[in-house]
Coordinates of C-alpha atoms in Angstrom, one line a residue:
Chain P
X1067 CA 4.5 17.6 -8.1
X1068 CA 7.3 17.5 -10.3
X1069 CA 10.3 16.2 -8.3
X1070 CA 13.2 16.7 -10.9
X1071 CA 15.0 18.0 -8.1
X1072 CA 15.8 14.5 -7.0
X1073 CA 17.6 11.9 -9.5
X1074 CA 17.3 8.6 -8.9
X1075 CA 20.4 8.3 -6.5
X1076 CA 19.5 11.2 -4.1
X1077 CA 16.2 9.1 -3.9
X1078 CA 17.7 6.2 -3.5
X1079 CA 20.1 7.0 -1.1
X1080 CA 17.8 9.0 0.9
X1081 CA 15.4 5.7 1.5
X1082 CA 18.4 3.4 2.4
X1083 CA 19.1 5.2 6.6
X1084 CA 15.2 4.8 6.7
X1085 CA 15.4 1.2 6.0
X1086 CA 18.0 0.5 8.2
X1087 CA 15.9 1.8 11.1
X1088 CA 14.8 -1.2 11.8
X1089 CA 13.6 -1.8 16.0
X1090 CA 11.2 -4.8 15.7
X1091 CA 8.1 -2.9 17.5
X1092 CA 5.0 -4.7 16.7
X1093 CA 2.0 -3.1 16.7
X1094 CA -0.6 -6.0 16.3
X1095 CA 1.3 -7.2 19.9
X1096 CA 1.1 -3.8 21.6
X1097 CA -2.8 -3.3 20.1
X1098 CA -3.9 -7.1 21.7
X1099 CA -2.0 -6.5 25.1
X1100 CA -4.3 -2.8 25.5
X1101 CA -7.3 -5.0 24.7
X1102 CA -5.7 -7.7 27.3
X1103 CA -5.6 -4.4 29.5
X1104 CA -9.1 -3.0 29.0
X1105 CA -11.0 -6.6 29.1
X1106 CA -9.9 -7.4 32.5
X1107 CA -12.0 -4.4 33.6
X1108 CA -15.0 -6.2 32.6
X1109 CA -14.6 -9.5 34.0
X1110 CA -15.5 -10.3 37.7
X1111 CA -13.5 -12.9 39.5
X1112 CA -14.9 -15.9 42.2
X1113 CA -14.3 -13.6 45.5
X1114 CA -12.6 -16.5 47.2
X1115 CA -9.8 -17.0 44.7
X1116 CA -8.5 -13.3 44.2
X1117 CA -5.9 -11.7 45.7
X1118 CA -6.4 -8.9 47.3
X1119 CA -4.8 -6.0 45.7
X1120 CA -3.2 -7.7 43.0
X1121 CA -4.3 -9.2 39.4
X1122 CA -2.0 -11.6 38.5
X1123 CA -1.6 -12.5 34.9
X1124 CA 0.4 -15.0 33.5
X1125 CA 1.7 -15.5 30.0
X1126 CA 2.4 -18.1 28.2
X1127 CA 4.5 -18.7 24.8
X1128 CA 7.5 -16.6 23.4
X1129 CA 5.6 -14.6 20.9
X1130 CA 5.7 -11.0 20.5
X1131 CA 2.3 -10.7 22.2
X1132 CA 3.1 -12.2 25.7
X1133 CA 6.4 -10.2 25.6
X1134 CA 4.5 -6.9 25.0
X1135 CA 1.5 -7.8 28.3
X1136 CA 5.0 -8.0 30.1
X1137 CA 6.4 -4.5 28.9
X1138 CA 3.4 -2.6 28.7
X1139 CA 0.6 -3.7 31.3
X1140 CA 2.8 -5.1 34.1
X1141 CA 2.6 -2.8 37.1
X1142 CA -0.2 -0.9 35.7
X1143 CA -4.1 -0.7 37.8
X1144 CA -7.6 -2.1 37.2
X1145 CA -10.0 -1.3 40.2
X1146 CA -7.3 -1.0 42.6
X1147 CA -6.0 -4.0 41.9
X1148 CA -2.2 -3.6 40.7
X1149 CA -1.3 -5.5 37.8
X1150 CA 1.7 -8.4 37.9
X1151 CA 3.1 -10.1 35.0
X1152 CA 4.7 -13.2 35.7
X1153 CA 6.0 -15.5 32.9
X1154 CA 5.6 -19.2 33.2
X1155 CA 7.1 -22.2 30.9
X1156 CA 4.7 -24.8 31.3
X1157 CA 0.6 -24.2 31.4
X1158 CA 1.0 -26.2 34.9
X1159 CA 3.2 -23.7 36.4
X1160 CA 0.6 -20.5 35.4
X1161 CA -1.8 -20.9 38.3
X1162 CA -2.5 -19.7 40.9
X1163 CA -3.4 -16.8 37.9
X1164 CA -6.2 -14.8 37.4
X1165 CA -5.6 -14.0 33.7
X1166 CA -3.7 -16.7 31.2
X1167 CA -2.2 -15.0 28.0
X1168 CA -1.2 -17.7 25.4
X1169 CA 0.6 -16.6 21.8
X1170 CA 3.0 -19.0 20.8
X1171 CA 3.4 -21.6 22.9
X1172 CA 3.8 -24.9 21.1
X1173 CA 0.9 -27.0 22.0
X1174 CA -2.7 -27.7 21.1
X1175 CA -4.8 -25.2 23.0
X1176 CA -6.9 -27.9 24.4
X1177 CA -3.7 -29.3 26.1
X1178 CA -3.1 -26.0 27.7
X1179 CA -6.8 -25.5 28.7
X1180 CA -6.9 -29.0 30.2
X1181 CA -4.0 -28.0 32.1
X1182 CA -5.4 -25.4 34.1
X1183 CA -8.4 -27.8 35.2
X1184 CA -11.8 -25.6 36.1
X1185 CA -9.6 -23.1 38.0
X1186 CA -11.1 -19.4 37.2
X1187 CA -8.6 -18.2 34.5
X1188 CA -9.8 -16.2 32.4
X1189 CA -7.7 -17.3 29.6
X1190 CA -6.9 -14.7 26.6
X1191 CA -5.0 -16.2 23.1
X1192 CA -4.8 -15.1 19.3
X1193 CA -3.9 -18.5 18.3
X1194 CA -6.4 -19.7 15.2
X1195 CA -10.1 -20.7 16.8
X1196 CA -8.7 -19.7 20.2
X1197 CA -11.8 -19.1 21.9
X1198 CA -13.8 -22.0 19.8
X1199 CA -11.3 -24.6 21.3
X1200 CA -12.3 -23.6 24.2
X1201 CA -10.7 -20.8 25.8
X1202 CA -12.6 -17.7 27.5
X1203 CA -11.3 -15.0 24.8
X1204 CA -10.2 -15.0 21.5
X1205 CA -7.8 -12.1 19.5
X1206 CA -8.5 -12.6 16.1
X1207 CA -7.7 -10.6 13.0
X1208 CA -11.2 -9.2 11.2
X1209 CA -9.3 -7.6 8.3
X1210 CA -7.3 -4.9 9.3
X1211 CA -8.8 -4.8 12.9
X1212 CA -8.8 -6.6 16.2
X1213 CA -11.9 -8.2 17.0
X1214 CA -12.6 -10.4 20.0
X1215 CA -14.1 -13.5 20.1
X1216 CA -15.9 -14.7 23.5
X1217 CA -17.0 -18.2 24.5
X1218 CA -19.5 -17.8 27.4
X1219 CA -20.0 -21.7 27.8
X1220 CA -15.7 -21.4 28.6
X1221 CA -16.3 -19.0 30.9
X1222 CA -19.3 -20.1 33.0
X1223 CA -17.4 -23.4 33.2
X1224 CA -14.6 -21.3 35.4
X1225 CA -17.2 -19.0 37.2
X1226 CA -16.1 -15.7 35.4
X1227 CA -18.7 -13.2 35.2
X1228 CA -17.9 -10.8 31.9
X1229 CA -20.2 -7.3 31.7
X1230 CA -22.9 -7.0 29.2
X1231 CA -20.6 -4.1 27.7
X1232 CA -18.0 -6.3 27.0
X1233 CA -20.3 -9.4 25.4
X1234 CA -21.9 -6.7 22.8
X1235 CA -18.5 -5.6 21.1
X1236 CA -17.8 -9.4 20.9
X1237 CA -18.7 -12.4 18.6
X1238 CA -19.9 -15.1 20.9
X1239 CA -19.0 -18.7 20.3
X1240 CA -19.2 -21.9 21.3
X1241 CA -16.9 -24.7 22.0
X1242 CA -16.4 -26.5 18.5
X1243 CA -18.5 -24.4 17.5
X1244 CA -18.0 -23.3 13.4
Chain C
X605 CA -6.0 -4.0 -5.3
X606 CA -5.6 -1.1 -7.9
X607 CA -2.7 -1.1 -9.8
X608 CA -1.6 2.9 -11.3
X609 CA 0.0 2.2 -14.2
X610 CA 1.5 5.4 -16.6
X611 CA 2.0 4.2 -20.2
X612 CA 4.9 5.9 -21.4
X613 CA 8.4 6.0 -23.2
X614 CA 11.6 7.1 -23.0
X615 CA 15.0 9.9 -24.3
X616 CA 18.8 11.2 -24.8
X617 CA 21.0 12.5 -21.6
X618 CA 20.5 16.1 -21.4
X619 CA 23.9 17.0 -20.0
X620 CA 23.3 20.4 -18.0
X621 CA 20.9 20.8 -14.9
X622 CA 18.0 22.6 -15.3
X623 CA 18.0 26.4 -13.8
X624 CA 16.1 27.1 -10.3
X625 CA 12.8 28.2 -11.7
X626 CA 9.5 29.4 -9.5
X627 CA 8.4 26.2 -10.5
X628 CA 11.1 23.9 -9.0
X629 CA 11.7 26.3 -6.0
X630 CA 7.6 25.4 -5.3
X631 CA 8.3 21.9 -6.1
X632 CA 11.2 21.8 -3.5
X633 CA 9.2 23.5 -0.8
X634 CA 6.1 20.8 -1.6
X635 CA 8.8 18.0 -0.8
X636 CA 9.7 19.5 2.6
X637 CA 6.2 19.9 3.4
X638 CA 5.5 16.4 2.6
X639 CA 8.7 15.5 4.9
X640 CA 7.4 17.7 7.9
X641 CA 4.4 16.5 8.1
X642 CA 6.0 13.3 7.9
X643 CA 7.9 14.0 10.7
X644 CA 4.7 15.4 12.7
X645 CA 2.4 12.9 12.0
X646 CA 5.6 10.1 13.5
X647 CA 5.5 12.2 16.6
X648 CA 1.7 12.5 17.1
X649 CA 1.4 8.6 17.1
X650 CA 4.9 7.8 19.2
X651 CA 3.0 10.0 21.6
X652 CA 0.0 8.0 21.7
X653 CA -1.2 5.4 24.8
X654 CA -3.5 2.8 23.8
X655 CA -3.9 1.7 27.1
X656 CA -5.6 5.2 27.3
X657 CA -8.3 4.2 24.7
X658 CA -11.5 2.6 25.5
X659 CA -12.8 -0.9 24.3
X660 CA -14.8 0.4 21.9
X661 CA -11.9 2.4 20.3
X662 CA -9.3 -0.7 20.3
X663 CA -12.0 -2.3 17.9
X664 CA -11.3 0.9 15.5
X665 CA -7.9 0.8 15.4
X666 CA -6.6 -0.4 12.4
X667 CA -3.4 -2.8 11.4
X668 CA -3.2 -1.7 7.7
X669 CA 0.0 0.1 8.2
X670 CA 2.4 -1.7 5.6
X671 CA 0.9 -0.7 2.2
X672 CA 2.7 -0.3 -0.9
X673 CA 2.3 2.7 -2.8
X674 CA -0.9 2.3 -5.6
X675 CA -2.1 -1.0 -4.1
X676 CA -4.7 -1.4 -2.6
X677 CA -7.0 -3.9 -1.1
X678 CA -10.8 -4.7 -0.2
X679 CA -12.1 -2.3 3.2
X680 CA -14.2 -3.4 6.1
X681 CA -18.0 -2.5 5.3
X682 CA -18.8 1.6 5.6
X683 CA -15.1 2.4 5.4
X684 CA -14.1 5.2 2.6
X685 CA -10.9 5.8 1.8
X686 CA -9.3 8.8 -0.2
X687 CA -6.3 8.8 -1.5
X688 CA -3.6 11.1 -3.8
X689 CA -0.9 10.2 -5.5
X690 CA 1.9 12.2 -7.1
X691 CA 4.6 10.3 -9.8
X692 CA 7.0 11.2 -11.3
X693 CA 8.7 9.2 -14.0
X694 CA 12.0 10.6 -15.9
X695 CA 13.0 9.1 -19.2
X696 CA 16.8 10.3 -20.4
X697 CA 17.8 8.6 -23.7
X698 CA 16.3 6.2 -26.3
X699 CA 16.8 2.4 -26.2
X700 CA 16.3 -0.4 -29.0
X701 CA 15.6 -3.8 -28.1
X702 CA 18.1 -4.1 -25.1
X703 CA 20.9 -1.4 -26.1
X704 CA 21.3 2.4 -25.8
X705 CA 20.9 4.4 -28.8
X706 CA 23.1 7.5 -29.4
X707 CA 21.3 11.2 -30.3
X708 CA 23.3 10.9 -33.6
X709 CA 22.0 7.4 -34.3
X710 CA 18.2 8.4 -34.2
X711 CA 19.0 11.5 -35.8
X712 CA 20.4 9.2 -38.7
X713 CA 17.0 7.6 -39.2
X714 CA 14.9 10.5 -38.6
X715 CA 14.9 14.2 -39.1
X716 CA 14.0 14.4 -35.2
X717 CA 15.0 12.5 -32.0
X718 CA 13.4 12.5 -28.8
X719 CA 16.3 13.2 -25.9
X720 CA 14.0 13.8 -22.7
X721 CA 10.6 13.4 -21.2
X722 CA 8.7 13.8 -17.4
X723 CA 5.9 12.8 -16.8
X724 CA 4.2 13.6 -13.7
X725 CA 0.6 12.5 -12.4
X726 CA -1.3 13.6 -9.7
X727 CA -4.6 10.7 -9.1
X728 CA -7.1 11.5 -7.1
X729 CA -8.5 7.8 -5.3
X730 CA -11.7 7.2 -3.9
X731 CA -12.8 3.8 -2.2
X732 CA -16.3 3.1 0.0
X733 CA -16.8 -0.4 0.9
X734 CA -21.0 -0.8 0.9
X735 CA -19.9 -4.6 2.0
X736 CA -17.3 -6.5 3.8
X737 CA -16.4 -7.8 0.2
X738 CA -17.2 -5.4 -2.4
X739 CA -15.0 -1.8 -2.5
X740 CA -15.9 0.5 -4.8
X741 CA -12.9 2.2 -6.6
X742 CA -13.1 5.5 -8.8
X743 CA -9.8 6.5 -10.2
X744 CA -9.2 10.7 -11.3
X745 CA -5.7 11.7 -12.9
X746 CA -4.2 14.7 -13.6
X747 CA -1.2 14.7 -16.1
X748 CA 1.4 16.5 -17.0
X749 CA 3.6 15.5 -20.1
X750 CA 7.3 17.5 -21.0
X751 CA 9.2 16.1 -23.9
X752 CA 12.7 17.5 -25.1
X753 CA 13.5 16.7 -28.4
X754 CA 16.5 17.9 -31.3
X755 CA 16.6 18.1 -34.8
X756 CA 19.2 17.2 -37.5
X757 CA 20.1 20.7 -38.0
X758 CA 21.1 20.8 -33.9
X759 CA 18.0 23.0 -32.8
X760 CA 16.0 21.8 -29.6
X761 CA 12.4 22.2 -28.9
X762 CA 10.3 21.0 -25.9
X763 CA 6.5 20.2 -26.7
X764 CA 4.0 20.1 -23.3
X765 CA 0.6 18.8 -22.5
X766 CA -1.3 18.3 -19.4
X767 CA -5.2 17.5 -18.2
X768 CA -7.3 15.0 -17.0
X769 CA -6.1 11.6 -18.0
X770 CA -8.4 8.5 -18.2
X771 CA -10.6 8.1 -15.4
X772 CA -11.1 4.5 -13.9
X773 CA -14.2 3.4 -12.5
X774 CA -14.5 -0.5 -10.9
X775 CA -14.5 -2.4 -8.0
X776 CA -12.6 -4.9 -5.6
X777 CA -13.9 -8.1 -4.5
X778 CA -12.8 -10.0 -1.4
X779 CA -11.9 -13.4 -3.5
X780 CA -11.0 -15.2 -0.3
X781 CA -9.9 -14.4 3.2
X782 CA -8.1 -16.6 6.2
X783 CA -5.8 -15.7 8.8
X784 CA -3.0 -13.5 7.4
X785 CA -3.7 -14.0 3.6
X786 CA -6.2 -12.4 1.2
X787 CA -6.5 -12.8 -2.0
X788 CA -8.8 -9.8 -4.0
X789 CA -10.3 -9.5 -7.6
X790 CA -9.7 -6.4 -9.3
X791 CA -12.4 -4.8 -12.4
X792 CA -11.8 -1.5 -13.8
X793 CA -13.2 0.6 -16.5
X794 CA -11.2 3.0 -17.6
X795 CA -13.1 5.6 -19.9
X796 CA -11.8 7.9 -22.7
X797 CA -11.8 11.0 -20.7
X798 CA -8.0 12.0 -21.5
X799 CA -7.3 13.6 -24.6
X800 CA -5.9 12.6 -27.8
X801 CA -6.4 15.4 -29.3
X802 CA -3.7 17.4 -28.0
X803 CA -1.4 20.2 -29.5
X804 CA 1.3 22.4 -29.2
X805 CA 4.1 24.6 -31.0
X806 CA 7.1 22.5 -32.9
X807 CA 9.4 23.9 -35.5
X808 CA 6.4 22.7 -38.2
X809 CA 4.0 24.5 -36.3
X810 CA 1.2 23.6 -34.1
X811 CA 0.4 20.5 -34.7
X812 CA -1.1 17.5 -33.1
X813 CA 1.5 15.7 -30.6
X814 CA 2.3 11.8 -31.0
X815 CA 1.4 8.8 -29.2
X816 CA 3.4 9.1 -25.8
X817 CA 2.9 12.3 -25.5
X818 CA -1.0 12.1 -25.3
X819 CA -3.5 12.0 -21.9
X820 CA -5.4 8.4 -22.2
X821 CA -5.7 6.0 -24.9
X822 CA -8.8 6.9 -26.5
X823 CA -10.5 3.9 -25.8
X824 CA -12.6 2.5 -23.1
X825 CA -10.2 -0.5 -21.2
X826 CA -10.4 -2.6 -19.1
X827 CA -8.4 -3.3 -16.3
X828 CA -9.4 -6.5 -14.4
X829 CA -6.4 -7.7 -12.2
X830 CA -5.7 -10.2 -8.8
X831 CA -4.1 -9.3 -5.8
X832 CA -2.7 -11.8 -3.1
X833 CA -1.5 -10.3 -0.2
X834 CA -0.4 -11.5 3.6
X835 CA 0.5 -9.6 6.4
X836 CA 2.0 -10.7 9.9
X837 CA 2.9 -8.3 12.7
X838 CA 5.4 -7.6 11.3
X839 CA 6.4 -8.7 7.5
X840 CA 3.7 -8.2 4.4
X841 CA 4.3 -9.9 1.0
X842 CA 1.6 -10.3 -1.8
X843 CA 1.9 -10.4 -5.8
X844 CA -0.2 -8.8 -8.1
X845 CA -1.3 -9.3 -11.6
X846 CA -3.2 -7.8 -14.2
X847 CA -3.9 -6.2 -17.6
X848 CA -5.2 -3.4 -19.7
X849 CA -7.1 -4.6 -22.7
X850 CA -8.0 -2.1 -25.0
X851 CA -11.7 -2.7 -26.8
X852 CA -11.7 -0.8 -29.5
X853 CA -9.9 2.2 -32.4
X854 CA -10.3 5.6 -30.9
X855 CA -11.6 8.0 -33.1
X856 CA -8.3 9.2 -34.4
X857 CA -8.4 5.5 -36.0
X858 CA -5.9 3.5 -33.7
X859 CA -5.8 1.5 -30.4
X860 CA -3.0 1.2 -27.7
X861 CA -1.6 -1.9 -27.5
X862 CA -2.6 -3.9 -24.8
X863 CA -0.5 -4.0 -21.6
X864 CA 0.0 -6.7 -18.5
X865 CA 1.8 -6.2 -15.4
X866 CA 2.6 -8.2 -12.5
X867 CA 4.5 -7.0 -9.3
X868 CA 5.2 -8.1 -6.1
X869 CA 6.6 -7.0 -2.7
X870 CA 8.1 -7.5 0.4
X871 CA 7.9 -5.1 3.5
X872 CA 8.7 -5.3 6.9
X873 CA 7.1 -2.8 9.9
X874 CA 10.3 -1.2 11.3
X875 CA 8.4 0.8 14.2
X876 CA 4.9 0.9 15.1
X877 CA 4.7 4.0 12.7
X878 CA 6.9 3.2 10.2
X879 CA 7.7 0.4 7.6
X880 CA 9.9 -0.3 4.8
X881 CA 9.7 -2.5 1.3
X882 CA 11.2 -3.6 -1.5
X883 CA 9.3 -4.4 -4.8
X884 CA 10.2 -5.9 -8.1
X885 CA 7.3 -4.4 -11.0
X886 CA 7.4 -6.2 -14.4
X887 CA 5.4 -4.6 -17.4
X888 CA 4.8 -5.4 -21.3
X889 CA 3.1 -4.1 -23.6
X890 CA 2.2 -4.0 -27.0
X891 CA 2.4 -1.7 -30.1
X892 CA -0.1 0.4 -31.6
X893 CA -2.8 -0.9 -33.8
X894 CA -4.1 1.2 -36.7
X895 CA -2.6 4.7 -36.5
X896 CA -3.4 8.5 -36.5
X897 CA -3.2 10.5 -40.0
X898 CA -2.1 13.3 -39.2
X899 CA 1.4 11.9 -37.6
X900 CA 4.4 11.2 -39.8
X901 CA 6.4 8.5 -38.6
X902 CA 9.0 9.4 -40.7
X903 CA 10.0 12.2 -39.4
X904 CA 10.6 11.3 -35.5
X905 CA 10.1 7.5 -33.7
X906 CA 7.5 8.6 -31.2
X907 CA 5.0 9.0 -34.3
X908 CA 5.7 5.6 -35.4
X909 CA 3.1 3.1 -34.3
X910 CA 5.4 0.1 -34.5
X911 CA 7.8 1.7 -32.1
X912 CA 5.9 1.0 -28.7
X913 CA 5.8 -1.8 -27.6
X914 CA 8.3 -2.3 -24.7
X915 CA 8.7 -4.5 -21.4
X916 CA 10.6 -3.7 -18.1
X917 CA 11.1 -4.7 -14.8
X918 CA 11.7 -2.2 -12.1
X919 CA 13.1 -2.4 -8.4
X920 CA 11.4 -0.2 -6.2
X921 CA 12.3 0.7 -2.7
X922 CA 10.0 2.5 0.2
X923 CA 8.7 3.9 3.0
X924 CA 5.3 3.8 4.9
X925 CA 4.2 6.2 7.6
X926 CA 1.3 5.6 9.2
X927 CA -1.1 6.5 12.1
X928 CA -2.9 3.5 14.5
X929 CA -4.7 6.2 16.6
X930 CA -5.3 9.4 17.9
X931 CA -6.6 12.5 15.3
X932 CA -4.7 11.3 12.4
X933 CA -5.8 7.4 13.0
X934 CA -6.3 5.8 9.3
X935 CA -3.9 8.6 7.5
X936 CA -0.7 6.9 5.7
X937 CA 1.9 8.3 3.8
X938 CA 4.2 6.6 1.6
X939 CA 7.2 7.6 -0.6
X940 CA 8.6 5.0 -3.3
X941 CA 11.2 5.1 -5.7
X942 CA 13.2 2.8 -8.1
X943 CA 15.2 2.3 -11.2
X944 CA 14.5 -0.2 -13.8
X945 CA 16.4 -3.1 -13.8
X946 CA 16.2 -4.5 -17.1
X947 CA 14.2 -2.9 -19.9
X948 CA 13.7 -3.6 -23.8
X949 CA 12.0 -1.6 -26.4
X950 CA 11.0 -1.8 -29.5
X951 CA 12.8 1.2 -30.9
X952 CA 14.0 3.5 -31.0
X953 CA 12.3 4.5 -27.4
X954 CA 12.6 6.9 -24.8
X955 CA 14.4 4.6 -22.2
X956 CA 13.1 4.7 -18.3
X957 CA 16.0 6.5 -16.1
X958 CA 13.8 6.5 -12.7
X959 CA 10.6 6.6 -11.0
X960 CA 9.4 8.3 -7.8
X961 CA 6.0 8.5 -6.2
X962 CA 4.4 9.8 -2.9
X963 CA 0.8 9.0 -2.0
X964 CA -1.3 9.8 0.9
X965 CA -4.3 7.9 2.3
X966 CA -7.0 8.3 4.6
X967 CA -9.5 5.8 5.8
X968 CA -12.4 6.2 8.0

């Protein structure tokens, strides 16, 4: 298509009220928090340490990710249960939780982890080797897609149950595992 | 990544606008229909839930929204991609070394000046992935070549010429890959398939046109290149490098000279749908080696085989639209245009005045 129509200013000028436009959505956030969303439909809590009615999530770090759980899954349902977002400061303050979010919060994830002793968090991150350093789920980047990275010994150790549905469409790993 | 790079020259300010032709009423109308269904494809995916979609679908989704416009990058294994891309590049007056040259000072040296050229390509792209780290690339343009010209004696002619240009054949390999960054070899084949051949009326007849005016080089290149590019939620930079080596005389007894580019970019996602960038696109090439018999560089500088070799740096600004989920998941559209910034050619050339390009892709 010849577009002569246009010189170089038009163009220009044309592009500039587009680039201004700018909102800060993210899409990589809203994309991990509707996986955060759909995986805690295949997990199974301890009976004795839910709350009936309610799935309480906490998140952790100030990070686009833990921002968007709070915009766009916070009053929302899984099996009856209604969803609530709560956002804590410290790891030590997130329990009692039955889902742990982390992205962005400046420490080691092991120091987190160790914070929530054997409690049954199911604990989600996207920080590198999440889910080898020991946390339940991992949101990694697999070029330009979302995959999800599980450790089963993490989440045996807290007494979560995750469906076979959900362990197929994952990469298991291990703790320090490569 | 794949680099589309147009080897061309430059012309003389044409003062009056061009009349509203068929032609550029169909041209106009194309552009809206590229900017409504722009529009519609913005509103299909603000419209979209992906709290809706099921696990399985969240794993399809994909993040490649910021792409610049004839970059592109390794696939995930089975993915295809398709791809067109329309340019458009307008060259308005002739340049020597770094300074504007006047009509009257060509037409001092030669018996005709070049004053004005478009060139405009339409390139088909086809990409399939048969691993996570090789992506095969095949590469068809179309082109379509207009060049104004006057003579000493004040008369003005416009010679034409348009077909299939060179094809490029080749593949991308996944160099390296961690967290955000990538970094991806490019090697291309680009095979003779445009014509050199070609003719059209002049005031001396119908005679064979010169160099800039002609569809590929005549020669088989090659085109091997390296992309590195990073991309957070929401910011994507990379630079690429890379080079057109021409092998051998064609078999109108000359080569094209060879050519490197490098560019590099900066965009940032402004929605979920839409992003913006900013790119800086260096080129140099060389001149011609050998030369065709049956041109006269005497009589006007695009026939002259020591009058090509050029180098320019470009800014480039743009706009990405593209589609995470829903019917028209893995369809982008992105519209780019720029000025050059600094340019010298051995001359006198046909100087750059601006370039514009829309492409549309499609993976699945």
């Amino acid at each position: 298509v010849d577009v002569g129509l246009l010189n170089a200013r038009r163009a220009l000028a044309a592009l500039l009220p587009i680039a201004l436009l700018a909102t800060g959505a993210a899409s990589e956030a809203e994309l991990k928090s509707a996986f955060v969303f759909r995986i805690a439909r295949f997990v199974d809590w301890p009976e004795e340490h839910t709350a009936p009615g309610v799935l309480r999530v906490a998140v952790l770090g100030d990070d686009p990710l833990t921002h968007t759980v709070e915009a766009m899954i916070d009053g929302e349902t899984v099996h009856q249960s209604r969803i609530e977002v709560r956002r804590t400061g410290t790891p030590e303050e997130a329990t009692p939780c039955d889902i742990l979010v982390v992205s962005g919060y400046p420490a080691p994830v092991e120091e987190i982890l160790a914070a929530m002793g054997d409690a049954p968090v199911l604990t989600i991150g996207d920080a590198p080797d999440f889910a080898r350093r020991g946390g339940s789920i991992g949101l990694v980047r697999d070029g330009s897609r979302i995959a999800l990275e599980i450790n089963r010994g993490a989440l045996d150790a807290r007494r979560l149950r995750v469906s076979s549905q959900l362990l197929r469409l994952a990469t298991i790993v291990e703790t320090g595992g490569p | 990544m794949v680099k589309a790079t147009a080897e061309l020259d430059e012309g003389t300010a044409a003062p009056g606008r061009r009349p509203m032709t068929p032609h550029r009423i169909l041209e106009a109308l194309a552009i809206l229909a590229a900017a409504l269904l722009w529009s519609g494809i913005a509103s299909a995916v603000e419209d979209e839930d992906l709290t809706a979609l099921s696990l399985e679908d969240l794993m399809s989704v994909r993040l490649n929204a910021m792409g610049i416009t004839g970059i592109h990058h390794t696939h995930a294994r089975g993915e295809w991609m398709v791809g067109l891309s329309l340019m458009h590049m307008h060259m308005d007056g002739n340049r020597s070394a770094g300074h504007r040259v006047s009509r009257a000072e060509v037409l001092r040296d030669y018996p005709v000046a070049p004053t004005e050229m478009d060139m405009d390509m339409a390139m088909l792209h086809l990409m399939v992935a048969p691993t996570d780290r090789w992506t095969l690339v095949g590469m068809v343009p179309y082109l379509r070549l207009e060049m104004e010209h006057e003579t000493r004696s004040g008369a003005s002619f416009t010679t034409r010429a348009d077909g299939l240009g060179d094809v490029e054949l080749g593949a991308l390999f996944r160099l390296w890959a961690e967290d955000i960054h990538r970094v991806d070899l490019l090697g291309m084949v680009r095979l003779p398939t445009g014509s050199i051949d070609v003719k059209d009326d002049t005031p001396m007849g119908r005679t064979r046109l010169p160099y800039p005016m002609r569809l590929g080089s005549g020669s088989v290149d090659l085109h091997p290149g390296v992309t590195y590019q990073a991309q957070t939620e929401t910011w994507s930079w990379g630079v690429h490098a890379g080079t057109i080596l021409r092998t051998h005389r064609n078999h109108r007894g000359y080569r094209l000279g060879h050519r490197a580019h490098v560019t590099t970019w900066l965009a940032r996602g402004l929605t979920e749908w839409l992003s913006a960038s900013v790119r800086l696109d260096g080129a140099w090439w060389g001149n011609i080696h050998g030369d065709d018999d049956a041109l006269d560089p005497a009589l006007v500088p695009t026939a002259d085989p020591d009058r090509r070799a050029g180098r320019r740096v470009d800014l480039l600004l743009g706009t990405n639209i593209f589609s995470l989920e829903g019917p028209l998941a893995g369809h982008r559209i992105a519209v780019e245009g720029g000025v050059p910034i600094t340019q010298w050619l051995d001359g006198p050339q046909l100087e750059l005045d601006y370039r514009l390009s829309l492409e549309w892709t499609w993976v699945f």
